[in-house]
Amino acid sequence: MSLDRATIEKLAKHCEDAELEAYEITKITEDYPEMTYKDAYDIQWTARAAKEARGHKIVGMKMGLTSQAKMKQMGVSDPCYGYLADYFSFGDGSCIKIDELIHPKVEAEIAFVLKSDLSGPGCHIGDVLAATDFVMPAVEIIDSRYKDFKFDLKSVIADNSSSSRYVTGGRMRDVKDLDLKTLGVVMEINGEVVEVGAGAAVLGHPATAIAMLANMLAERGEVLKAGTFILSGAITAAVSVKKGDNVTVKFQDLGTLSFKFI
Ligand code: 0L1
Ligand code: MG
């Protein structure tokens, strides 16, 4: 049974207040076990509309839980998506205020920027590669609002799939010149290698995650417009960070990006 509109709005505010004021909440399915996947996305889209109504711009999308290892760890069988708001976005060399976040973790990702619209159903990796203007390095900073990062898939979807900040840098490249499946990544924190990975960690190929996003959005009648920036999902495991940490990620063929938590 679906939640009513008033409850969807109440829960959207509940999750968004926790994001804006950086405090933990318990997973919402504990109080609303009857919540459906559609309710979860309705909550996410309602919080997104609230940000836009306050003058924020939605600057992109993200796919989450895209690695088999992470899906297994969380006991879920499907990835999820979220939106990226203007104030989530940081450039290479930035300082990110950790006190605005709860328990952030960093994960290396490949970002796609589209040159033509992409829509489902039936969207596949070939459609994605043909519609991609360029790819570039990114690091996502995830920050589940749920206590101890403990959640289920519906709760995490309602919480905008843990989106909080992201950093872009390095070099933009044409996908024709790269093998995104074998593209390697080395993540260092304070000069120490903490994670390594390759693009295939993302559903076998990062473009698969973009196709999946187009197909999931089609269920709501939504299309990925030309120019959309999309984080395709984590290549590395997510690593917890603390104040003062310097994060550097080296991407094969795409350059390096660095930033600091202050
Ligand atoms: O971007 C991600 O893969 C994270 C999605 C949400 C799950 C989490 O917070 O770990
Ligand atoms: Mg991510």
Tab-separated table of C-alpha atoms and ligand atoms in Angstrom:
chain	number	residue	atom	x	y	z
A	1	MET	CA	0.000	0.000	0.000
A	2	SER	CA	1.334	3.402	-0.980
A	3	LEU	CA	1.902	6.298	1.392
A	4	ASP	CA	-0.417	9.288	1.031
A	5	ARG	CA	0.790	12.624	-0.322
A	6	ALA	CA	0.963	14.309	3.104
A	7	THR	CA	3.219	11.520	4.412
A	8	ILE	CA	5.456	11.693	1.319
A	9	GLU	CA	5.888	15.437	1.916
A	10	LYS	CA	6.532	14.965	5.636
A	11	LEU	CA	9.200	12.321	4.957
A	12	ALA	CA	10.839	14.412	2.215
A	13	LYS	CA	11.216	17.255	4.720
A	14	HIS	CA	12.407	14.807	7.402
A	15	CYS	CA	15.218	13.500	5.140
A	16	GLU	CA	16.117	16.892	3.698
A	17	ASP	CA	16.275	18.604	7.115
A	18	ALA	CA	18.717	15.898	8.244
A	19	GLU	CA	20.835	16.566	5.146
A	20	LEU	CA	20.795	20.357	5.536
A	21	GLU	CA	21.464	20.370	9.267
A	22	ALA	CA	23.775	17.307	9.249
A	23	TYR	CA	22.124	15.080	11.820
A	24	GLU	CA	21.392	11.361	11.866
A	25	ILE	CA	17.954	9.793	11.536
A	26	THR	CA	16.766	6.201	11.782
A	27	LYS	CA	15.795	4.452	8.572
A	28	ILE	CA	12.311	5.497	7.608
A	29	THR	CA	11.062	2.008	6.752
A	30	GLU	CA	11.112	1.303	10.511
A	31	ASP	CA	8.162	3.664	10.937
A	32	TYR	CA	6.679	3.099	7.456
A	33	PRO	CA	7.206	-0.609	6.630
A	34	GLU	CA	4.444	-0.404	4.013
A	35	MET	CA	6.441	2.121	1.954
A	36	THR	CA	6.896	1.095	-1.708
A	37	TYR	CA	9.813	1.771	-4.101
A	38	LYS	CA	7.609	4.329	-5.847
A	39	ASP	CA	7.004	6.068	-2.500
A	40	ALA	CA	10.773	6.130	-1.902
A	41	TYR	CA	11.418	7.849	-5.243
A	42	ASP	CA	8.400	10.143	-4.673
A	43	ILE	CA	10.070	11.260	-1.415
A	44	GLN	CA	13.364	11.881	-3.259
A	45	TRP	CA	11.635	13.831	-6.073
A	46	THR	CA	9.657	15.873	-3.528
A	47	ALA	CA	12.841	16.951	-1.695
A	48	ARG	CA	14.406	17.759	-5.079
A	49	ALA	CA	11.415	19.989	-5.968
A	50	ALA	CA	11.720	21.712	-2.579
A	51	LYS	CA	15.360	22.584	-3.313
A	52	GLU	CA	14.408	23.945	-6.734
A	53	ALA	CA	11.573	25.970	-5.191
A	54	ARG	CA	14.172	27.582	-2.884
A	55	GLY	CA	16.256	28.570	-5.927
A	56	HIS	CA	18.746	25.700	-6.133
A	57	LYS	CA	19.642	24.257	-9.499
A	58	ILE	CA	19.792	20.518	-10.153
A	59	VAL	CA	23.149	20.089	-11.895
A	60	GLY	CA	23.261	16.357	-12.487
A	61	MET	CA	22.377	12.828	-11.517
A	62	LYS	CA	24.153	9.916	-9.861
A	63	MET	CA	23.910	6.179	-9.850
A	64	GLY	CA	24.630	4.402	-6.567
A	65	LEU	CA	25.112	0.848	-5.305
A	66	THR	CA	26.417	-0.095	-8.740
A	67	SER	CA	29.029	-2.659	-7.707
A	68	GLN	CA	28.166	-6.294	-7.030
A	69	ALA	CA	30.324	-6.111	-3.869
A	70	LYS	CA	28.357	-3.171	-2.469
A	71	MET	CA	24.959	-4.611	-3.408
A	72	LYS	CA	25.931	-7.837	-1.652
A	73	GLN	CA	27.220	-5.943	1.380
A	74	MET	CA	23.943	-3.993	1.681
A	75	GLY	CA	21.790	-7.042	0.869
A	76	VAL	CA	20.159	-5.380	-2.141
A	77	SER	CA	19.832	-6.564	-5.724
A	78	ASP	CA	19.410	-3.252	-7.531
A	79	PRO	CA	21.300	0.002	-7.904
A	80	CYS	CA	19.586	3.296	-7.131
A	81	TYR	CA	19.783	6.869	-8.408
A	82	GLY	CA	19.844	10.348	-6.926
A	83	TYR	CA	20.103	13.963	-8.030
A	84	LEU	CA	22.980	16.428	-7.619
A	85	ALA	CA	22.211	19.989	-6.477
A	86	ASP	CA	24.381	23.025	-7.231
A	87	TYR	CA	25.878	23.285	-3.738
A	88	PHE	CA	27.085	19.631	-3.881
A	89	SER	CA	29.618	20.551	-6.590
A	90	PHE	CA	33.324	21.301	-5.955
A	91	GLY	CA	36.350	21.639	-8.228
A	92	ASP	CA	39.867	20.251	-8.080
A	93	GLY	CA	41.856	21.725	-5.164
A	94	SER	CA	38.757	22.553	-3.108
A	95	CYS	CA	38.439	22.580	0.655
A	96	ILE	CA	35.260	20.847	1.816
A	97	LYS	CA	33.786	21.718	5.206
A	98	ILE	CA	33.401	18.428	7.022
A	99	ASP	CA	31.271	19.956	9.785
A	100	GLU	CA	28.473	20.367	7.217
A	101	LEU	CA	28.414	16.567	6.848
A	102	ILE	CA	27.638	13.663	9.198
A	103	HIS	CA	29.974	10.728	8.470
A	104	PRO	CA	31.282	11.282	4.926
A	105	LYS	CA	32.989	8.667	2.782
A	106	VAL	CA	34.778	9.163	-0.531
A	107	GLU	CA	34.570	6.993	-3.633
A	108	ALA	CA	36.211	7.366	-7.059
A	109	GLU	CA	33.858	7.563	-10.042
A	110	ILE	CA	33.809	8.330	-13.752
A	111	ALA	CA	31.455	11.167	-14.682
A	112	PHE	CA	29.653	11.244	-18.028
A	113	VAL	CA	28.418	14.397	-19.780
A	114	LEU	CA	25.837	13.835	-22.510
A	115	LYS	CA	25.734	15.534	-25.910
A	116	SER	CA	22.292	14.225	-26.828
A	117	ASP	CA	19.170	13.122	-24.945
A	118	LEU	CA	19.092	9.594	-23.613
A	119	SER	CA	15.847	7.834	-22.840
A	120	GLY	CA	14.550	4.409	-21.935
A	121	PRO	CA	13.099	1.884	-21.943
A	122	GLY	CA	15.557	-0.315	-23.806
A	123	CYS	CA	18.498	2.073	-23.459
A	124	HIS	CA	21.777	0.116	-23.775
A	125	ILE	CA	25.504	0.716	-23.518
A	126	GLY	CA	25.760	1.524	-27.244
A	127	ASP	CA	23.157	4.284	-26.881
A	128	VAL	CA	25.099	5.682	-23.933
A	129	LEU	CA	28.464	5.711	-25.699
A	130	ALA	CA	26.892	7.358	-28.774
A	131	ALA	CA	25.215	10.018	-26.590
A	132	THR	CA	28.303	10.809	-24.472
A	133	ASP	CA	30.075	14.108	-25.103
A	134	PHE	CA	32.981	13.303	-22.761
A	135	VAL	CA	33.909	11.551	-19.536
A	136	MET	CA	35.955	12.987	-16.694
A	137	PRO	CA	37.244	12.031	-13.251
A	138	ALA	CA	35.126	12.608	-10.167
A	139	VAL	CA	35.068	11.733	-6.501
A	140	GLU	CA	31.719	11.392	-4.815
A	141	ILE	CA	31.390	12.186	-1.124
A	142	ILE	CA	28.501	10.107	0.163
A	143	ASP	CA	26.931	10.886	3.514
A	144	SER	CA	23.951	8.730	4.397
A	145	ARG	CA	21.738	10.547	6.823
A	146	TYR	CA	20.962	7.190	8.448
A	147	LYS	CA	22.622	6.316	11.736
A	148	ASP	CA	25.828	4.323	11.183
A	149	PHE	CA	25.125	4.131	7.408
A	150	LYS	CA	22.476	1.466	8.264
A	151	PHE	CA	19.624	1.417	5.777
A	152	ASP	CA	17.674	-0.637	3.274
A	153	LEU	CA	17.196	0.185	-0.397
A	154	LYS	CA	13.891	2.052	0.021
A	155	SER	CA	15.238	4.192	2.857
A	156	VAL	CA	18.412	5.069	0.944
A	157	ILE	CA	16.444	6.042	-2.188
A	158	ALA	CA	14.299	8.408	-0.088
A	159	ASP	CA	17.550	9.903	1.267
A	160	ASN	CA	18.688	10.829	-2.274
A	161	SER	CA	20.971	7.782	-2.401
A	162	SER	CA	23.321	9.349	0.193
A	163	SER	CA	24.332	12.214	-2.138
A	164	SER	CA	26.111	15.103	-0.452
A	165	ARG	CA	29.126	16.518	-2.324
A	166	TYR	CA	31.266	15.668	-5.348
A	167	VAL	CA	34.521	16.911	-6.793
A	168	THR	CA	35.485	17.004	-10.469
A	169	GLY	CA	38.865	17.584	-12.058
A	170	GLY	CA	41.438	15.911	-14.266
A	171	ARG	CA	40.965	15.774	-18.045
A	172	MET	CA	37.863	15.345	-20.119
A	173	ARG	CA	38.232	12.657	-22.780
A	174	ASP	CA	36.223	11.194	-25.613
A	175	VAL	CA	34.953	7.691	-24.753
A	176	LYS	CA	36.216	6.490	-28.159
A	177	ASP	CA	39.790	6.957	-26.892
A	178	LEU	CA	39.373	4.980	-23.664
A	179	ASP	CA	38.678	1.491	-22.403
A	180	LEU	CA	36.421	2.368	-19.478
A	181	LYS	CA	36.287	-1.271	-18.405
A	182	THR	CA	39.998	-1.546	-17.653
A	183	LEU	CA	40.580	2.086	-16.730
A	184	GLY	CA	42.478	2.028	-13.435
A	185	VAL	CA	42.103	4.273	-10.402
A	186	VAL	CA	44.358	4.772	-7.373
A	187	MET	CA	42.977	6.594	-4.334
A	188	GLU	CA	45.329	8.095	-1.761
A	189	ILE	CA	44.508	9.727	1.545
A	190	ASN	CA	47.313	11.785	3.086
A	191	GLY	CA	49.746	10.237	0.615
A	192	GLU	CA	48.864	6.633	1.446
A	193	VAL	CA	47.186	4.356	-1.100
A	194	VAL	CA	43.844	3.329	0.402
A	195	GLU	CA	41.960	1.888	-2.584
A	196	VAL	CA	42.604	0.768	-6.154
A	197	GLY	CA	40.064	-0.256	-8.762
A	198	ALA	CA	39.086	-0.501	-12.408
A	199	GLY	CA	36.018	0.720	-14.312
A	200	ALA	CA	34.590	-2.802	-14.572
A	201	ALA	CA	33.694	-2.559	-10.868
A	202	VAL	CA	30.685	-0.520	-12.054
A	203	LEU	CA	28.255	-3.154	-13.383
A	204	GLY	CA	30.979	-4.507	-15.695
A	205	HIS	CA	31.298	-1.150	-17.536
A	206	PRO	CA	30.420	2.348	-16.246
A	207	ALA	CA	28.247	3.081	-19.309
A	208	THR	CA	25.930	0.246	-18.201
A	209	ALA	CA	25.046	2.310	-15.133
A	210	ILE	CA	24.071	5.268	-17.319
A	211	ALA	CA	21.840	3.024	-19.475
A	212	MET	CA	20.233	1.684	-16.299
A	213	LEU	CA	19.600	5.251	-15.107
A	214	ALA	CA	17.880	6.159	-18.397
A	215	ASN	CA	15.708	3.035	-18.092
A	216	MET	CA	14.830	3.727	-14.438
A	217	LEU	CA	13.923	7.347	-15.233
A	218	ALA	CA	11.699	6.175	-18.102
A	219	GLU	CA	9.478	4.522	-15.477
A	220	ARG	CA	8.640	8.067	-14.323
A	221	GLY	CA	8.446	9.519	-17.837
A	222	GLU	CA	11.781	11.318	-17.369
A	223	VAL	CA	14.580	11.711	-19.938
A	224	LEU	CA	18.299	12.468	-19.497
A	225	LYS	CA	18.747	15.702	-21.432
A	226	ALA	CA	21.772	16.621	-23.556
A	227	GLY	CA	24.343	18.303	-21.299
A	228	THR	CA	23.444	16.250	-18.223
A	229	PHE	CA	26.345	15.442	-15.889
A	230	ILE	CA	26.097	11.939	-14.362
A	231	LEU	CA	28.192	10.155	-11.736
A	232	SER	CA	28.228	6.547	-12.907
A	233	GLY	CA	28.965	4.796	-9.592
A	234	ALA	CA	31.881	3.844	-7.385
A	235	ILE	CA	34.973	2.184	-8.830
A	236	THR	CA	36.531	1.898	-5.371
A	237	ALA	CA	35.027	1.033	-2.009
A	238	ALA	CA	33.845	4.084	-0.051
A	239	VAL	CA	36.473	5.240	2.468
A	240	SER	CA	35.644	7.222	5.640
A	241	VAL	CA	37.356	10.594	5.990
A	242	LYS	CA	38.029	13.055	8.802
A	243	LYS	CA	38.892	16.726	9.184
A	244	GLY	CA	42.329	17.522	7.709
A	245	ASP	CA	42.384	14.586	5.283
A	246	ASN	CA	43.874	15.247	1.840
A	247	VAL	CA	42.315	13.065	-0.865
A	248	THR	CA	44.081	12.486	-4.196
A	249	VAL	CA	42.728	10.198	-6.891
A	250	LYS	CA	44.776	9.224	-9.936
A	251	PHE	CA	42.768	8.069	-12.956
A	252	GLN	CA	44.502	6.216	-15.796
A	253	ASP	CA	44.335	8.383	-18.958
A	254	LEU	CA	42.212	11.027	-17.209
A	255	GLY	CA	44.605	12.779	-14.823
A	256	THR	CA	44.444	13.447	-11.112
A	257	LEU	CA	42.195	15.335	-8.757
A	258	SER	CA	42.806	16.403	-5.163
A	259	PHE	CA	40.890	18.101	-2.381
A	260	LYS	CA	40.945	18.519	1.371
A	261	PHE	CA	38.468	18.219	4.243
A	262	ILE	CA	38.648	21.192	6.584
B	1	0L1	O1	26.939	6.346	-4.393
B	1	0L1	C1	26.739	5.262	-3.840
B	1	0L1	O2	27.068	4.169	-4.332
B	1	0L1	C2	26.060	5.240	-2.501
B	1	0L1	C3	24.629	4.927	-2.644
B	1	0L1	C4	23.966	4.799	-1.320
B	1	0L1	C5	24.531	3.739	-0.455
B	1	0L1	C6	25.531	4.238	0.544
B	1	0L1	O3	25.325	5.290	1.160
B	1	0L1	O4	26.512	3.548	0.756
B	2	MG	MG	28.647	7.001	-5.585
